[in-house]
Amino acid sequence: GERIFHVGEEIGTGQTVKAALQAFIGTSFAAIFESLVLGVKAGIKGETLYEVFSASGVSSPLFRNCAQLIMDRKFKDTGSRISTMYKDLGISMALAKENGVAMFTTSAAYELFQAGISLFPDEDNWACVKFLEQIAGTEVKW
């Protein structure tokens, strides 16, 4: 990252913050994947979903980048591998278990990324949408 944060004095505090952040990012990806597939399957153009979501309260660089890569059908060599997110979500889930924290949304994202890595092991995070598309019988594109 561009910025460095001091998050505490104890060893491991940075890893804890990263695990919490990765839970947030992974669940955000899963929500983006599902919402795009739902909208397209229900008859809305991908471009329309992108425009509306980008103008709403959920707009963010994370959304815009993720949705654009999906709709451009770029699933490889984007710098964000499924295997890394799956590993990171596993760390988040282990931390949750250690601390007795229920992680309903993160556990669902973890399983989605498990399916993604099983089907598309050499691809990037966005490839998980292809699994959801297969189930729904649709394709998210411009």
Tab-separated table of C-alpha atoms in Angstrom:
chain	number	residue	atom	x	y	z
A	1	GLY	CA	0.000	0.000	0.000
A	2	GLU	CA	0.895	3.613	-0.345
A	3	ARG	CA	0.243	4.456	3.292
A	4	ILE	CA	1.745	2.934	6.411
A	5	PHE	CA	-0.295	2.780	9.606
A	6	HIS	CA	0.901	2.161	13.138
A	7	VAL	CA	-1.818	-0.107	14.513
A	8	GLY	CA	-0.421	-1.179	17.869
A	9	GLU	CA	2.542	-2.189	19.943
A	10	GLU	CA	1.976	-5.955	20.108
A	11	ILE	CA	3.479	-8.279	17.510
A	12	GLY	CA	0.760	-9.524	15.187
A	13	THR	CA	-1.493	-6.494	15.434
A	14	GLY	CA	-0.881	-5.612	11.790
A	15	GLN	CA	-1.806	-9.147	10.720
A	16	THR	CA	-5.018	-8.842	12.731
A	17	VAL	CA	-5.941	-5.605	10.976
A	18	LYS	CA	-5.139	-7.206	7.611
A	19	ALA	CA	-7.332	-10.227	8.412
A	20	ALA	CA	-10.252	-7.944	9.261
A	21	LEU	CA	-9.689	-5.893	6.100
A	22	GLN	CA	-9.491	-9.004	3.909
A	23	ALA	CA	-12.822	-10.195	5.342
A	24	PHE	CA	-14.314	-6.867	4.273
A	25	ILE	CA	-12.755	-6.999	0.808
A	26	GLY	CA	-13.659	-10.644	0.188
A	27	THR	CA	-17.282	-10.153	1.192
A	28	SER	CA	-17.441	-6.989	-0.911
A	29	PHE	CA	-16.224	-8.956	-3.928
A	30	ALA	CA	-18.832	-11.664	-3.311
A	31	ALA	CA	-21.597	-9.048	-3.064
A	32	ILE	CA	-20.445	-7.402	-6.295
A	33	PHE	CA	-20.339	-10.761	-8.101
A	34	GLU	CA	-23.803	-11.780	-6.912
A	35	SER	CA	-25.481	-8.422	-7.525
A	36	LEU	CA	-24.175	-8.196	-11.091
A	37	VAL	CA	-25.248	-11.760	-11.905
A	38	LEU	CA	-28.684	-11.145	-10.375
A	39	GLY	CA	-29.262	-7.943	-12.312
A	40	VAL	CA	-28.112	-9.379	-15.629
A	41	LYS	CA	-30.098	-12.587	-15.185
A	42	ALA	CA	-33.187	-10.475	-14.458
A	43	GLY	CA	-32.744	-8.629	-17.759
A	44	ILE	CA	-30.721	-5.510	-16.935
A	45	LYS	CA	-27.718	-4.652	-19.108
A	46	GLY	CA	-24.340	-4.814	-17.403
A	47	GLU	CA	-23.601	-1.271	-18.481
A	48	THR	CA	-26.774	-0.041	-16.771
A	49	LEU	CA	-25.892	-1.830	-13.537
A	50	TYR	CA	-22.391	-0.354	-13.658
A	51	GLU	CA	-23.697	3.177	-14.195
A	52	VAL	CA	-26.338	2.990	-11.466
A	53	PHE	CA	-24.118	1.280	-8.897
A	54	SER	CA	-21.294	3.736	-9.646
A	55	ALA	CA	-23.637	6.655	-8.936
A	56	SER	CA	-24.990	5.156	-5.703
A	57	GLY	CA	-23.773	4.885	-2.130
A	58	VAL	CA	-21.898	1.660	-2.922
A	59	SER	CA	-19.709	3.325	-5.524
A	60	SER	CA	-16.016	2.896	-4.801
A	61	PRO	CA	-12.773	2.262	-6.639
A	62	LEU	CA	-13.125	-1.372	-5.499
A	63	PHE	CA	-16.541	-1.697	-7.149
A	64	ARG	CA	-15.634	0.121	-10.345
A	65	ASN	CA	-12.408	-1.846	-10.865
A	66	CYS	CA	-13.995	-5.193	-10.056
A	67	ALA	CA	-17.088	-4.650	-12.212
A	68	GLN	CA	-15.069	-3.336	-15.143
A	69	LEU	CA	-12.751	-6.358	-15.107
A	70	ILE	CA	-15.739	-8.701	-14.967
A	71	MET	CA	-17.573	-6.989	-17.810
A	72	ASP	CA	-14.382	-6.762	-19.879
A	73	ARG	CA	-14.048	-10.520	-19.203
A	74	LYS	CA	-10.515	-10.117	-17.846
A	75	PHE	CA	-9.994	-12.994	-15.462
A	76	LYS	CA	-6.220	-13.487	-15.662
A	77	ASP	CA	-3.118	-11.426	-15.020
A	78	THR	CA	-4.877	-8.521	-13.285
A	79	GLY	CA	-2.750	-8.799	-10.155
A	80	SER	CA	-5.405	-10.180	-7.823
A	81	ARG	CA	-5.303	-13.984	-7.760
A	82	ILE	CA	-8.069	-16.207	-6.405
A	83	SER	CA	-5.479	-18.214	-4.477
A	84	THR	CA	-4.353	-15.146	-2.534
A	85	MET	CA	-7.880	-14.072	-1.577
A	86	TYR	CA	-8.778	-17.642	-0.618
A	87	LYS	CA	-5.685	-17.827	1.604
A	88	ASP	CA	-6.451	-14.458	3.177
A	89	LEU	CA	-10.077	-15.368	3.859
A	90	GLY	CA	-8.807	-18.556	5.509
A	91	ILE	CA	-6.665	-16.407	7.810
A	92	SER	CA	-9.699	-14.236	8.570
A	93	MET	CA	-11.784	-17.304	9.382
A	94	ALA	CA	-9.046	-18.751	11.618
A	95	LEU	CA	-8.813	-15.456	13.505
A	96	ALA	CA	-12.579	-15.446	13.928
A	97	LYS	CA	-12.496	-18.993	15.305
A	98	GLU	CA	-9.698	-18.090	17.738
A	99	ASN	CA	-11.722	-15.130	18.995
A	100	GLY	CA	-15.185	-16.704	19.024
A	101	VAL	CA	-16.563	-14.382	16.347
A	102	ALA	CA	-19.361	-15.510	14.029
A	103	MET	CA	-18.531	-14.657	10.420
A	104	PHE	CA	-21.668	-15.438	8.413
A	105	THR	CA	-20.882	-13.315	5.373
A	106	THR	CA	-17.147	-14.017	5.357
A	107	SER	CA	-17.724	-17.762	5.563
A	108	ALA	CA	-20.022	-17.574	2.532
A	109	ALA	CA	-17.388	-15.553	0.637
A	110	TYR	CA	-14.747	-18.092	1.684
A	111	GLU	CA	-16.828	-20.916	0.196
A	112	LEU	CA	-17.432	-18.933	-3.005
A	113	PHE	CA	-13.689	-18.441	-3.378
A	114	GLN	CA	-13.187	-22.160	-2.671
A	115	ALA	CA	-15.465	-22.929	-5.606
A	116	GLY	CA	-13.657	-20.336	-7.717
A	117	ILE	CA	-10.210	-21.708	-6.961
A	118	SER	CA	-11.419	-25.264	-7.669
A	119	LEU	CA	-12.769	-24.287	-11.082
A	120	PHE	CA	-10.294	-21.588	-12.091
A	121	PRO	CA	-7.095	-22.172	-10.073
A	122	ASP	CA	-4.859	-20.021	-12.263
A	123	GLU	CA	-7.203	-17.084	-12.582
A	124	ASP	CA	-7.933	-13.930	-10.624
A	125	ASN	CA	-10.655	-13.072	-8.118
A	126	TRP	CA	-13.123	-11.950	-10.771
A	127	ALA	CA	-13.263	-15.460	-12.189
A	128	CYS	CA	-15.507	-16.407	-9.258
A	129	VAL	CA	-18.294	-14.612	-11.104
A	130	LYS	CA	-18.033	-17.261	-13.834
A	131	PHE	CA	-19.115	-19.900	-11.295
A	132	LEU	CA	-22.187	-17.833	-10.362
A	133	GLU	CA	-22.886	-17.222	-14.049
A	134	GLN	CA	-22.792	-20.978	-14.696
A	135	ILE	CA	-25.362	-21.562	-11.976
A	136	ALA	CA	-27.612	-18.748	-13.226
A	137	GLY	CA	-27.126	-19.447	-16.918
A	138	THR	CA	-26.102	-15.905	-17.766
A	139	GLU	CA	-23.017	-13.788	-18.486
A	140	VAL	CA	-22.169	-10.369	-17.066
A	141	LYS	CA	-20.878	-8.116	-19.819
A	142	TRP	CA	-21.260	-4.622	-21.174
